[in-house]
CSV table of C-alpha atoms in Angstrom, one decimal:
chain,number,residue,atom,x,y,z
A,1,UNK,CA,-32.1,-18.0,-85.3
A,2,UNK,CA,-35.7,-17.2,-86.6
A,3,UNK,CA,-37.2,-14.8,-84.9
A,4,UNK,CA,-40.7,-17.4,-84.7
A,5,UNK,CA,-37.6,-19.8,-82.9
A,6,UNK,CA,-36.7,-17.4,-80.9
A,7,UNK,CA,-40.1,-16.1,-80.1
A,8,UNK,CA,-40.5,-19.5,-78.6
A,9,UNK,CA,-37.7,-20.0,-77.0
A,10,UNK,CA,-34.6,-22.5,-76.9
A,11,UNK,CA,-31.6,-23.7,-75.0
A,12,UNK,CA,-28.0,-24.1,-75.8
A,13,UNK,CA,-26.9,-27.1,-74.3
A,14,UNK,CA,-24.0,-29.7,-74.3
A,15,UNK,CA,-24.1,-33.7,-74.9
A,16,UNK,CA,-21.6,-35.7,-74.0
A,17,UNK,CA,-22.0,-39.2,-75.6
A,18,UNK,CA,-19.1,-42.6,-76.7
A,19,UNK,CA,-21.4,-42.6,-80.0
A,20,UNK,CA,-22.3,-39.0,-80.8
A,21,UNK,CA,-23.4,-40.2,-84.5
A,22,UNK,CA,-25.8,-42.8,-83.2
A,23,UNK,CA,-26.7,-40.8,-80.1
A,24,UNK,CA,-27.9,-38.4,-83.5
A,25,UNK,CA,-29.6,-41.5,-84.6
A,26,UNK,CA,-31.8,-41.7,-81.6
A,27,UNK,CA,-32.2,-38.0,-81.0
A,28,UNK,CA,-33.4,-37.8,-85.1
A,29,UNK,CA,-35.2,-40.7,-84.9
A,30,UNK,CA,-37.6,-39.4,-81.8
A,31,UNK,CA,-38.6,-36.5,-83.8
A,32,UNK,CA,-36.2,-34.8,-81.7
A,33,UNK,CA,-34.8,-31.2,-84.2
A,34,UNK,CA,-31.4,-30.2,-83.4
A,35,UNK,CA,-30.3,-27.1,-84.7
A,36,UNK,CA,-26.6,-25.5,-84.7
A,37,UNK,CA,-24.5,-28.3,-83.7
A,38,UNK,CA,-21.1,-28.4,-83.0
A,39,UNK,CA,-18.7,-30.9,-82.2
A,40,UNK,CA,-16.4,-30.2,-79.1
A,41,UNK,CA,-14.3,-33.3,-79.9
A,42,UNK,CA,-15.3,-36.9,-80.1
A,43,UNK,CA,-17.2,-37.1,-77.0
A,44,UNK,CA,-18.3,-34.1,-76.6
A,45,UNK,CA,-21.4,-32.2,-79.1
A,46,UNK,CA,-22.8,-28.7,-78.6
A,47,UNK,CA,-26.9,-28.2,-79.8
A,48,UNK,CA,-29.6,-25.9,-79.9
A,49,UNK,CA,-32.8,-27.3,-78.5
A,50,UNK,CA,-36.3,-25.8,-78.5
A,51,UNK,CA,-37.7,-25.6,-75.0
A,52,UNK,CA,-40.8,-27.2,-75.9
A,53,UNK,CA,-38.6,-30.8,-77.0
A,54,UNK,CA,-35.5,-29.9,-74.3
A,55,UNK,CA,-37.5,-32.1,-71.9
A,56,UNK,CA,-38.1,-34.6,-74.3
A,57,UNK,CA,-34.1,-34.9,-74.8
A,58,UNK,CA,-33.1,-35.1,-71.5
A,59,UNK,CA,-35.3,-37.8,-70.4
A,60,UNK,CA,-34.1,-39.7,-73.9
A,61,UNK,CA,-31.1,-39.5,-73.1
A,62,UNK,CA,-31.1,-40.1,-70.0
A,63,UNK,CA,-32.4,-43.0,-70.9
A,64,UNK,CA,-29.9,-43.5,-72.6
A,65,UNK,CA,-27.0,-42.7,-69.6
A,66,UNK,CA,-25.6,-40.2,-72.1
A,67,UNK,CA,-24.6,-36.8,-70.2
A,68,UNK,CA,-27.0,-34.0,-71.9
A,69,UNK,CA,-25.6,-30.1,-69.7
A,70,UNK,CA,-28.3,-27.2,-70.2
A,71,UNK,CA,-25.6,-24.0,-71.0
A,72,UNK,CA,-27.3,-21.3,-70.7
A,73,UNK,CA,-31.0,-19.8,-72.5
A,74,UNK,CA,-31.7,-18.5,-75.9
A,75,UNK,CA,-33.6,-16.4,-77.6
A,76,UNK,CA,-36.6,-13.9,-76.9
A,77,UNK,CA,-38.8,-15.8,-75.1
A,78,UNK,CA,-36.6,-15.7,-71.8
A,79,UNK,CA,-36.1,-11.7,-71.1
A,80,UNK,CA,-40.2,-11.5,-71.7
A,81,UNK,CA,-40.7,-14.4,-69.3
A,82,UNK,CA,-38.5,-12.2,-66.9
A,83,UNK,CA,-40.7,-8.9,-68.1
A,84,UNK,CA,-43.4,-11.0,-66.9
A,85,UNK,CA,-42.7,-10.9,-63.8
A,86,UNK,CA,-42.6,-7.9,-63.4
A,87,UNK,CA,-45.6,-6.3,-64.0
A,88,UNK,CA,-44.3,-2.0,-62.7
A,89,UNK,CA,-41.3,-1.8,-65.1
A,90,UNK,CA,-43.3,-3.5,-67.9
A,91,UNK,CA,-45.8,-0.9,-67.3
A,92,UNK,CA,-43.9,2.2,-67.2
A,93,UNK,CA,-41.6,0.9,-70.4
A,94,UNK,CA,-45.7,0.7,-72.0
A,95,UNK,CA,-46.6,3.6,-70.8
A,96,UNK,CA,-43.0,6.1,-71.4
A,97,UNK,CA,-43.1,4.3,-75.5
A,98,UNK,CA,-47.2,5.7,-75.5
A,99,UNK,CA,-46.3,8.7,-73.9
A,100,UNK,CA,-43.2,9.0,-76.4
A,101,UNK,CA,-45.9,8.9,-78.8
A,102,UNK,CA,-48.2,10.7,-77.5
A,103,UNK,CA,-46.2,14.2,-75.9
A,104,UNK,CA,-44.6,15.4,-79.0
A,105,UNK,CA,-48.0,15.3,-81.0
A,106,UNK,CA,-48.6,17.8,-78.1
A,107,UNK,CA,-47.4,21.3,-77.0
A,108,UNK,CA,-46.5,21.9,-73.2
A,109,UNK,CA,-45.4,24.8,-72.7
A,110,UNK,CA,-46.3,28.6,-74.4
A,111,UNK,CA,-43.9,30.7,-74.8
A,112,UNK,CA,-44.6,34.7,-76.1
A,113,UNK,CA,-41.7,36.7,-77.5
A,114,UNK,CA,-41.4,40.4,-78.9
A,115,UNK,CA,-43.7,41.8,-76.8
A,116,UNK,CA,-42.7,44.6,-74.6
A,117,UNK,CA,-45.6,46.7,-73.8
A,118,UNK,CA,-47.7,43.9,-73.9
A,119,UNK,CA,-48.3,41.8,-71.1
A,120,UNK,CA,-47.7,38.3,-72.3
A,121,UNK,CA,-50.0,37.2,-69.5
A,122,UNK,CA,-53.3,38.7,-71.9
A,123,UNK,CA,-51.9,37.5,-74.8
A,124,UNK,CA,-51.6,33.7,-73.1
A,125,UNK,CA,-55.1,34.3,-72.4
A,126,UNK,CA,-56.8,35.3,-75.6
A,127,UNK,CA,-54.5,32.4,-77.2
A,128,UNK,CA,-55.8,30.2,-74.7
A,129,UNK,CA,-59.1,31.1,-76.1
A,130,UNK,CA,-59.0,30.0,-79.1
A,131,UNK,CA,-57.2,26.4,-78.1
A,132,UNK,CA,-53.7,27.1,-77.6
A,133,UNK,CA,-53.2,26.1,-74.1
A,134,UNK,CA,-50.9,23.0,-72.6
A,135,UNK,CA,-51.7,19.4,-73.7
A,136,UNK,CA,-53.2,21.1,-77.0
A,137,UNK,CA,-52.7,19.3,-80.1
A,138,UNK,CA,-50.0,20.2,-82.6
A,139,UNK,CA,-52.7,19.3,-85.6
A,140,UNK,CA,-55.5,22.2,-84.0
A,141,UNK,CA,-52.7,25.3,-83.2
A,142,UNK,CA,-53.8,27.4,-86.5
A,143,UNK,CA,-52.3,30.5,-87.1
A,144,UNK,CA,-54.2,32.6,-88.9
A,145,UNK,CA,-56.8,31.6,-86.6
A,146,UNK,CA,-54.8,32.8,-83.8
A,147,UNK,CA,-53.4,36.2,-85.1
A,148,UNK,CA,-56.8,37.2,-86.1
A,149,UNK,CA,-57.8,36.3,-82.1
A,150,UNK,CA,-54.9,38.0,-80.9
A,151,UNK,CA,-54.9,40.9,-83.4
A,152,UNK,CA,-59.1,41.4,-82.6
A,153,UNK,CA,-58.3,40.9,-79.0
A,154,UNK,CA,-55.3,43.4,-78.7
A,155,UNK,CA,-55.4,46.7,-80.6
A,156,UNK,CA,-51.3,46.9,-79.3
A,157,UNK,CA,-50.2,44.4,-80.9
A,158,UNK,CA,-50.0,44.3,-85.0
A,159,UNK,CA,-48.8,41.0,-85.9
A,160,UNK,CA,-49.3,38.0,-84.5
A,161,UNK,CA,-48.1,34.8,-85.3
A,162,UNK,CA,-47.2,30.6,-84.4
A,163,UNK,CA,-44.8,29.0,-84.6
A,164,UNK,CA,-44.4,25.1,-83.0
A,165,UNK,CA,-40.6,23.3,-81.7
A,166,UNK,CA,-41.4,20.2,-80.3
A,167,UNK,CA,-43.5,20.9,-77.3
A,168,UNK,CA,-42.6,24.6,-77.1
A,169,UNK,CA,-45.3,26.5,-79.2
A,170,UNK,CA,-43.6,30.6,-79.9
A,171,UNK,CA,-46.0,33.4,-80.6
A,172,UNK,CA,-44.3,35.7,-81.8
A,173,UNK,CA,-45.9,39.1,-81.9
A,174,UNK,CA,-44.7,42.7,-83.0
A,175,UNK,CA,-46.8,45.7,-81.5
A,176,UNK,CA,-48.4,48.5,-82.8
A,177,UNK,CA,-46.0,51.8,-83.1
A,178,UNK,CA,-47.3,54.6,-81.8
A,179,UNK,CA,-47.0,58.0,-82.8
A,180,UNK,CA,-45.7,60.0,-81.2
A,181,UNK,CA,-48.1,63.1,-80.6
A,182,UNK,CA,-47.2,66.6,-81.3
A,183,UNK,CA,-47.6,68.8,-78.1
A,184,UNK,CA,-49.5,71.5,-79.4
A,185,UNK,CA,-48.3,75.0,-77.3
A,186,UNK,CA,-51.1,77.6,-77.6
A,187,UNK,CA,-48.5,80.8,-79.1
A,188,UNK,CA,-50.4,83.4,-76.7
A,189,UNK,CA,-49.9,82.9,-72.6
A,190,UNK,CA,-49.1,85.4,-70.1
A,191,UNK,CA,-46.4,84.8,-66.7
A,192,UNK,CA,-48.4,85.1,-63.7
A,193,UNK,CA,-47.9,85.2,-59.6
A,194,UNK,CA,-47.9,81.5,-58.4
A,195,UNK,CA,-48.2,83.9,-54.8
A,196,UNK,CA,-48.4,86.3,-52.6
A,197,UNK,CA,-45.1,88.1,-52.9
A,198,UNK,CA,-42.9,91.1,-52.9
A,199,UNK,CA,-40.7,90.9,-56.5
A,200,UNK,CA,-36.9,90.9,-55.9
A,201,UNK,CA,-35.4,90.1,-59.7
A,202,UNK,CA,-37.4,90.3,-62.6
A,203,UNK,CA,-35.8,89.0,-66.3
A,204,UNK,CA,-38.1,89.0,-68.7
A,205,UNK,CA,-37.3,87.3,-72.7
A,206,UNK,CA,-40.6,87.9,-74.0
A,207,UNK,CA,-43.8,89.7,-73.7
A,208,UNK,CA,-44.2,93.5,-71.7
A,209,UNK,CA,-43.6,93.4,-67.8
A,210,UNK,CA,-46.5,94.9,-66.1
A,211,UNK,CA,-44.4,94.3,-62.3
A,212,UNK,CA,-41.1,96.1,-61.3
A,213,UNK,CA,-38.1,95.0,-58.1
A,214,UNK,CA,-40.0,95.7,-54.4
A,215,UNK,CA,-43.7,95.9,-56.2
A,216,UNK,CA,-46.2,93.8,-54.2
A,217,UNK,CA,-47.9,91.5,-56.0
A,218,UNK,CA,-50.7,88.7,-55.2
A,219,UNK,CA,-52.0,85.3,-56.4
A,220,UNK,CA,-52.5,85.2,-59.9
A,221,UNK,CA,-51.6,89.1,-60.8
A,222,UNK,CA,-50.0,89.1,-64.1
A,223,UNK,CA,-46.1,89.8,-64.2
A,224,UNK,CA,-45.5,89.8,-68.2
A,225,UNK,CA,-48.0,89.9,-70.1
A,226,UNK,CA,-47.2,88.4,-74.1
A,227,UNK,CA,-49.8,91.1,-75.4
A,228,UNK,CA,-47.0,94.0,-76.8
A,229,UNK,CA,-49.5,97.0,-78.1
A,230,UNK,CA,-47.1,97.7,-81.3
A,231,UNK,CA,-49.7,101.5,-81.9
A,232,UNK,CA,-51.4,100.1,-85.2
A,233,UNK,CA,-51.4,97.0,-83.6
A,234,UNK,CA,-51.1,94.5,-80.5
A,235,UNK,CA,-48.5,92.3,-80.9
A,236,UNK,CA,-49.8,88.5,-79.2
A,237,UNK,CA,-46.8,86.3,-78.5
A,238,UNK,CA,-46.1,83.8,-75.7
A,239,UNK,CA,-44.8,85.7,-72.3
A,240,UNK,CA,-41.1,84.3,-70.9
A,241,UNK,CA,-39.3,85.4,-68.4
A,242,UNK,CA,-38.4,84.7,-64.9
A,243,UNK,CA,-39.5,86.7,-61.6
A,244,UNK,CA,-38.2,85.8,-57.8
A,245,UNK,CA,-39.5,87.5,-54.8
A,246,UNK,CA,-39.9,87.3,-51.2
A,247,UNK,CA,-42.9,85.5,-49.9
A,248,UNK,CA,-43.9,84.5,-46.3
A,249,UNK,CA,-45.2,81.2,-45.2
A,250,UNK,CA,-46.8,79.9,-41.9
A,251,UNK,CA,-46.9,75.9,-40.7
A,252,UNK,CA,-48.5,74.8,-38.1
A,253,UNK,CA,-47.8,70.7,-37.2
A,254,UNK,CA,-48.2,68.3,-34.4
A,255,UNK,CA,-47.2,64.8,-34.1
A,256,UNK,CA,-47.8,62.6,-31.1
A,257,UNK,CA,-45.8,62.3,-28.5
A,258,UNK,CA,-45.3,59.2,-28.2
A,259,UNK,CA,-45.6,55.8,-31.1
A,260,UNK,CA,-45.5,52.2,-31.4
A,261,UNK,CA,-43.5,50.4,-32.2
A,262,UNK,CA,-42.2,46.8,-34.2
A,263,UNK,CA,-40.5,44.5,-31.3
A,264,UNK,CA,-38.9,41.2,-31.6
A,265,UNK,CA,-39.9,37.8,-34.0
A,266,UNK,CA,-41.7,35.1,-30.8
A,267,UNK,CA,-42.8,33.2,-33.6
A,268,UNK,CA,-42.9,31.7,-36.8
A,269,UNK,CA,-46.4,30.0,-38.6
A,270,UNK,CA,-45.6,28.6,-42.4
A,271,UNK,CA,-48.1,27.9,-45.1
A,272,UNK,CA,-47.9,25.5,-47.5
A,273,UNK,CA,-49.5,25.9,-51.0
A,274,UNK,CA,-49.5,24.1,-54.3
A,275,UNK,CA,-50.4,26.2,-57.3
A,276,UNK,CA,-51.1,24.0,-60.5
A,277,UNK,CA,-51.6,26.3,-63.4
A,278,UNK,CA,-53.9,29.2,-62.1
A,279,UNK,CA,-55.7,27.0,-59.0
A,280,UNK,CA,-54.5,27.0,-55.6
A,281,UNK,CA,-54.6,24.2,-53.0
A,282,UNK,CA,-54.1,25.4,-49.8
A,283,UNK,CA,-53.0,22.1,-47.7
A,284,UNK,CA,-53.7,24.7,-44.1
A,285,UNK,CA,-57.3,24.1,-42.8
A,286,UNK,CA,-57.4,28.4,-42.1
A,287,UNK,CA,-58.8,30.6,-44.8
A,288,UNK,CA,-55.4,32.4,-44.4
A,289,UNK,CA,-56.3,35.7,-42.9
A,290,UNK,CA,-53.0,36.7,-41.2
A,291,UNK,CA,-53.8,38.9,-38.2
A,292,UNK,CA,-52.8,42.6,-38.2
A,293,UNK,CA,-49.4,41.9,-36.3
A,294,UNK,CA,-48.3,38.9,-38.5
A,295,UNK,CA,-45.0,39.8,-41.5
A,296,UNK,CA,-45.6,37.9,-44.2
A,297,UNK,CA,-43.1,36.5,-47.1
A,298,UNK,CA,-44.9,34.6,-49.6
A,299,UNK,CA,-42.4,32.7,-51.8
A,300,UNK,CA,-42.8,31.2,-55.4
A,301,UNK,CA,-41.1,28.6,-56.1
A,302,UNK,CA,-41.7,26.6,-60.2
A,303,UNK,CA,-41.2,23.3,-60.4
A,304,UNK,CA,-38.1,23.3,-63.8
A,305,UNK,CA,-37.6,21.1,-66.4
A,306,UNK,CA,-34.0,20.4,-66.9
A,307,UNK,CA,-34.3,21.8,-70.4
A,308,UNK,CA,-34.8,25.4,-68.5
A,309,UNK,CA,-38.8,25.0,-69.6
A,310,UNK,CA,-41.3,26.0,-66.7
A,311,UNK,CA,-43.9,23.7,-65.4
A,312,UNK,CA,-47.3,24.9,-64.8
A,313,UNK,CA,-46.6,24.4,-60.9
A,314,UNK,CA,-45.3,25.8,-57.8
A,315,UNK,CA,-45.4,25.1,-54.3
A,316,UNK,CA,-46.4,28.2,-53.0
A,317,UNK,CA,-44.4,29.2,-48.7
A,318,UNK,CA,-46.9,31.4,-46.9
A,319,UNK,CA,-44.0,32.6,-43.7
A,320,UNK,CA,-45.9,34.8,-40.8
A,321,UNK,CA,-43.8,36.4,-38.3
A,322,UNK,CA,-45.2,37.2,-35.1
A,323,UNK,CA,-43.7,40.2,-34.2
A,324,UNK,CA,-44.2,42.3,-30.4
A,325,UNK,CA,-45.1,46.1,-30.5
A,326,UNK,CA,-45.0,48.1,-27.5
A,327,UNK,CA,-45.4,51.9,-26.8
A,328,UNK,CA,-41.6,54.9,-27.2
A,329,UNK,CA,-41.3,58.2,-26.5
A,330,UNK,CA,-39.0,60.9,-28.1
A,331,UNK,CA,-35.9,61.1,-26.8
A,332,UNK,CA,-35.2,64.2,-24.9
A,333,UNK,CA,-37.7,65.5,-25.9
A,334,UNK,CA,-36.0,66.3,-29.4
A,335,UNK,CA,-38.5,67.0,-32.3
A,336,UNK,CA,-35.9,69.3,-34.6
A,337,UNK,CA,-36.8,66.3,-37.3
A,338,UNK,CA,-40.6,68.0,-36.9
A,339,UNK,CA,-39.0,71.7,-38.2
A,340,UNK,CA,-37.3,69.4,-40.8
A,341,UNK,CA,-40.2,68.2,-42.2
A,342,UNK,CA,-41.4,71.2,-42.3
A,343,UNK,CA,-39.0,72.9,-43.9
A,344,UNK,CA,-38.9,70.0,-46.7
A,345,UNK,CA,-42.2,70.1,-47.3
A,346,UNK,CA,-42.0,73.7,-47.7
A,347,UNK,CA,-39.6,73.3,-50.3
A,348,UNK,CA,-41.7,70.5,-52.1
A,349,UNK,CA,-44.0,73.7,-52.9
A,350,UNK,CA,-41.6,75.8,-54.5
A,351,UNK,CA,-41.3,76.1,-57.6
A,352,UNK,CA,-37.7,77.0,-57.1
A,353,UNK,CA,-35.6,78.9,-53.9
A,354,UNK,CA,-35.1,79.0,-50.6
A,355,UNK,CA,-35.8,79.7,-47.0
A,356,UNK,CA,-34.2,82.9,-45.4
A,357,UNK,CA,-34.9,83.0,-41.9
A,358,UNK,CA,-37.2,81.0,-40.2
A,359,UNK,CA,-39.1,81.0,-36.5
A,360,UNK,CA,-40.3,78.2,-35.2
A,361,UNK,CA,-42.3,77.8,-32.0
A,362,UNK,CA,-43.0,74.7,-30.6
A,363,UNK,CA,-45.1,73.6,-27.5
A,364,UNK,CA,-46.7,70.5,-25.7
A,365,UNK,CA,-50.6,69.3,-25.6
A,366,UNK,CA,-52.4,66.3,-24.2
A,367,UNK,CA,-50.0,64.2,-25.5
A,368,UNK,CA,-49.6,66.0,-28.8
A,369,UNK,CA,-46.4,68.5,-29.7
A,370,UNK,CA,-47.5,71.4,-31.9
A,371,UNK,CA,-45.6,73.7,-33.5
A,372,UNK,CA,-45.5,77.1,-35.1
A,373,UNK,CA,-43.0,77.4,-37.8
A,374,UNK,CA,-42.5,81.0,-39.7
A,375,UNK,CA,-40.5,81.2,-42.4
A,376,UNK,CA,-39.1,83.8,-45.0
A,377,UNK,CA,-38.4,82.7,-48.3
A,378,UNK,CA,-37.3,83.2,-51.8
A,379,UNK,CA,-38.9,81.9,-54.0
A,380,UNK,CA,-39.8,81.8,-58.4
A,381,UNK,CA,-42.8,83.6,-58.6
A,382,UNK,CA,-44.4,83.4,-62.3
A,383,UNK,CA,-45.9,81.0,-64.1
A,384,UNK,CA,-47.4,80.6,-67.2
A,385,UNK,CA,-50.5,81.1,-68.5
A,386,UNK,CA,-51.6,80.2,-71.0
A,387,UNK,CA,-54.7,82.3,-72.9
A,388,UNK,CA,-57.3,79.9,-74.2
A,389,UNK,CA,-58.5,80.8,-77.7
A,390,UNK,CA,-61.4,80.1,-78.3
A,391,UNK,CA,-62.8,79.7,-82.4
A,392,UNK,CA,-65.4,82.0,-84.2
A,393,UNK,CA,-67.8,79.8,-83.2
A,394,UNK,CA,-67.2,79.9,-80.1
A,395,UNK,CA,-66.8,75.9,-79.0
B,1,UNK,CA,-38.1,-56.0,-106.0
B,2,UNK,CA,-40.5,-54.2,-106.3
B,3,UNK,CA,-38.9,-51.2,-105.6
B,4,UNK,CA,-36.7,-51.3,-108.0
B,5,UNK,CA,-39.9,-52.4,-110.5
B,6,UNK,CA,-41.1,-49.5,-109.3
B,7,UNK,CA,-37.9,-47.4,-110.0
B,8,UNK,CA,-37.6,-48.9,-113.5
B,9,UNK,CA,-41.2,-47.3,-114.4
B,10,UNK,CA,-40.1,-44.2,-113.3
B,11,UNK,CA,-37.1,-44.2,-115.8
B,12,UNK,CA,-39.0,-45.6,-118.6
B,13,UNK,CA,-41.2,-42.8,-117.8
B,14,UNK,CA,-38.8,-39.8,-117.9
B,15,UNK,CA,-40.1,-38.6,-114.6
B,16,UNK,CA,-38.1,-37.3,-111.7
B,17,UNK,CA,-37.0,-39.3,-109.2
B,18,UNK,CA,-37.8,-37.1,-105.7
B,19,UNK,CA,-41.8,-38.6,-106.8
B,20,UNK,CA,-40.2,-41.9,-105.1
B,21,UNK,CA,-40.6,-42.5,-101.7
B,22,UNK,CA,-37.2,-42.9,-99.2
B,23,UNK,CA,-35.3,-41.1,-102.3
B,24,UNK,CA,-32.2,-39.0,-101.5
B,25,UNK,CA,-32.2,-35.4,-102.2
B,26,UNK,CA,-28.5,-33.3,-102.3
B,27,UNK,CA,-28.5,-29.8,-102.8
B,28,UNK,CA,-26.3,-27.3,-102.5
B,29,UNK,CA,-26.7,-23.7,-102.0
B,30,UNK,CA,-24.1,-21.8,-103.2
B,31,UNK,CA,-20.8,-23.7,-102.0
B,32,UNK,CA,-21.7,-22.3,-98.2
B,33,UNK,CA,-24.7,-25.1,-97.0
B,34,UNK,CA,-26.0,-28.2,-97.7
B,35,UNK,CA,-29.0,-30.0,-97.7
B,36,UNK,CA,-29.1,-34.0,-97.4
B,37,UNK,CA,-33.6,-34.8,-97.6
B,38,UNK,CA,-34.3,-38.4,-97.0
B,39,UNK,CA,-30.6,-39.4,-94.3
B,40,UNK,CA,-30.3,-42.3,-92.1
B,41,UNK,CA,-28.4,-40.5,-90.0
B,42,UNK,CA,-24.6,-39.2,-89.4
B,43,UNK,CA,-21.7,-41.1,-89.4
B,44,UNK,CA,-19.1,-39.5,-89.0
B,45,UNK,CA,-18.2,-36.2,-87.8
B,46,UNK,CA,-16.1,-33.1,-87.2
B,47,UNK,CA,-14.8,-29.8,-88.3
B,48,UNK,CA,-13.9,-30.5,-92.1
B,49,UNK,CA,-15.7,-33.5,-91.8
B,50,UNK,CA,-19.1,-35.0,-91.7
B,51,UNK,CA,-20.8,-38.3,-93.3
B,52,UNK,CA,-23.7,-38.9,-93.6
B,53,UNK,CA,-25.7,-42.5,-93.9
B,54,UNK,CA,-28.2,-42.3,-97.2
B,55,UNK,CA,-30.0,-45.1,-98.9
B,56,UNK,CA,-27.3,-45.7,-100.9
B,57,UNK,CA,-24.1,-44.9,-99.3
B,58,UNK,CA,-22.3,-42.9,-97.5
B,59,UNK,CA,-22.2,-38.5,-98.6
B,60,UNK,CA,-18.9,-37.3,-97.3
B,61,UNK,CA,-19.1,-33.9,-97.3
B,62,UNK,CA,-15.6,-32.1,-96.8
B,63,UNK,CA,-14.6,-28.7,-96.4
B,64,UNK,CA,-14.4,-26.5,-93.3
B,65,UNK,CA,-15.8,-24.7,-90.0
B,66,UNK,CA,-18.8,-27.0,-91.0
B,67,UNK,CA,-21.7,-27.2,-88.6
B,68,UNK,CA,-25.1,-28.9,-88.7
B,69,UNK,CA,-26.9,-26.3,-88.2
B,70,UNK,CA,-30.0,-28.5,-88.2
B,71,UNK,CA,-31.2,-31.5,-87.8
B,72,UNK,CA,-34.6,-33.2,-87.9
B,73,UNK,CA,-35.3,-36.8,-88.9
B,74,UNK,CA,-36.2,-35.9,-92.4
B,75,UNK,CA,-33.4,-33.2,-92.6
B,76,UNK,CA,-30.2,-32.6,-92.3
B,77,UNK,CA,-28.3,-28.9,-93.2
B,78,UNK,CA,-24.6,-28.6,-93.1
B,79,UNK,CA,-23.2,-25.2,-92.7
B,80,UNK,CA,-19.9,-24.0,-94.0
B,81,UNK,CA,-17.1,-23.7,-96.8
B,82,UNK,CA,-17.8,-26.7,-99.1
B,83,UNK,CA,-15.3,-27.9,-100.9
B,84,UNK,CA,-16.3,-31.3,-101.5
B,85,UNK,CA,-19.7,-34.0,-101.7
B,86,UNK,CA,-19.2,-37.0,-102.3
B,87,UNK,CA,-21.0,-40.6,-102.5
B,88,UNK,CA,-19.0,-43.8,-101.6
B,89,UNK,CA,-21.7,-46.9,-102.4
B,90,UNK,CA,-21.4,-49.5,-100.0
């Protein structure tokens, strides 16, 4: 069956007649065209007749008292008729065909590879500015244009290029490797005292010691000098050494005797939002500013395709948990934690050292607890201070 | 009488016989298809033999798996393995 015959539609029929030759003669005299005629036996014959001539053939054979049985419908016409009765399916098929033609010519996903220090977001924003964005035409993706735009906009990039793999545009970048800066350490320096104290130990590795064990020193006093008098000249060098001494500290700390604690959750409130690209659609009426007693949890679920690609569409769920607050007193007025905090603070101010003796005195005031602590410590006193180098012009 | 005269003129003028109206024309294509024009109906049928009536007699087509591929008032197409085509005058 040819294409046009198939488009016209045909029926496969079985004709039962006592004299098939006369039947055939009558059919041809009535200008009815039969095709693919097969004789089953002396009484039965199968043939194909076009849709337009079927009723004519049926009438002729009924008039002649012969039997005609419809076996099947053949041709493309009949599936097309069935499709015509299902417009949604037809529209769906046409839409899929349209998308199958259109989508390969468009960029649906943009990925960035090769970046570590430079944020992918800034690269994507600059790429967007030069036309590489969602649903951009693949023909408009010009590697040279994008490279120039990116290198001008982001100084941290050394090279950039773009490749398209199907619907994915991959921006490959190479970052500029910064040369490590050579630290210029001044050659002249003294070891000076960081705090007031009494020197206990002194170890000089380089330079001239200007103090000795048992001597009291003031903050900023030079302990080891970098200048050594060699008679005819003065040798300038960076002093090195360790000076340990005894120091005394006084710390005063105040804390309230009652505090507020968060209790159990009373109720939860959920808000849903939809993120499409950079835009967020809020489904709730209020502004989204929650109360102070609310604990907010923010979850964002991006829609992903089976291939693992994330679409720029996300469902945002914001859960606010409301809790009660109640006042709590310190149990048994135990303020040992405050003493520990004071001691830890003191240690954090030391370069190296330890607390030798402590004397804490606590007193209750107007809903407060006041702690007076006196500490005797052994700690590192010396700290290097570099000399300022001034050139000939004084700059 | 008129037709005989017309036929004689055609033959004398050495013209092709197809120009005569109603003259049966048989074409065999590659041993698998026989096209008969200006037929007068099928008088015998079967898978191995089909007899077609024409003006001068009956054409007997013998072969295997014979099928009437197409049948109109003017033309008849027989497909299958054609062994022989003979004209039985009568």
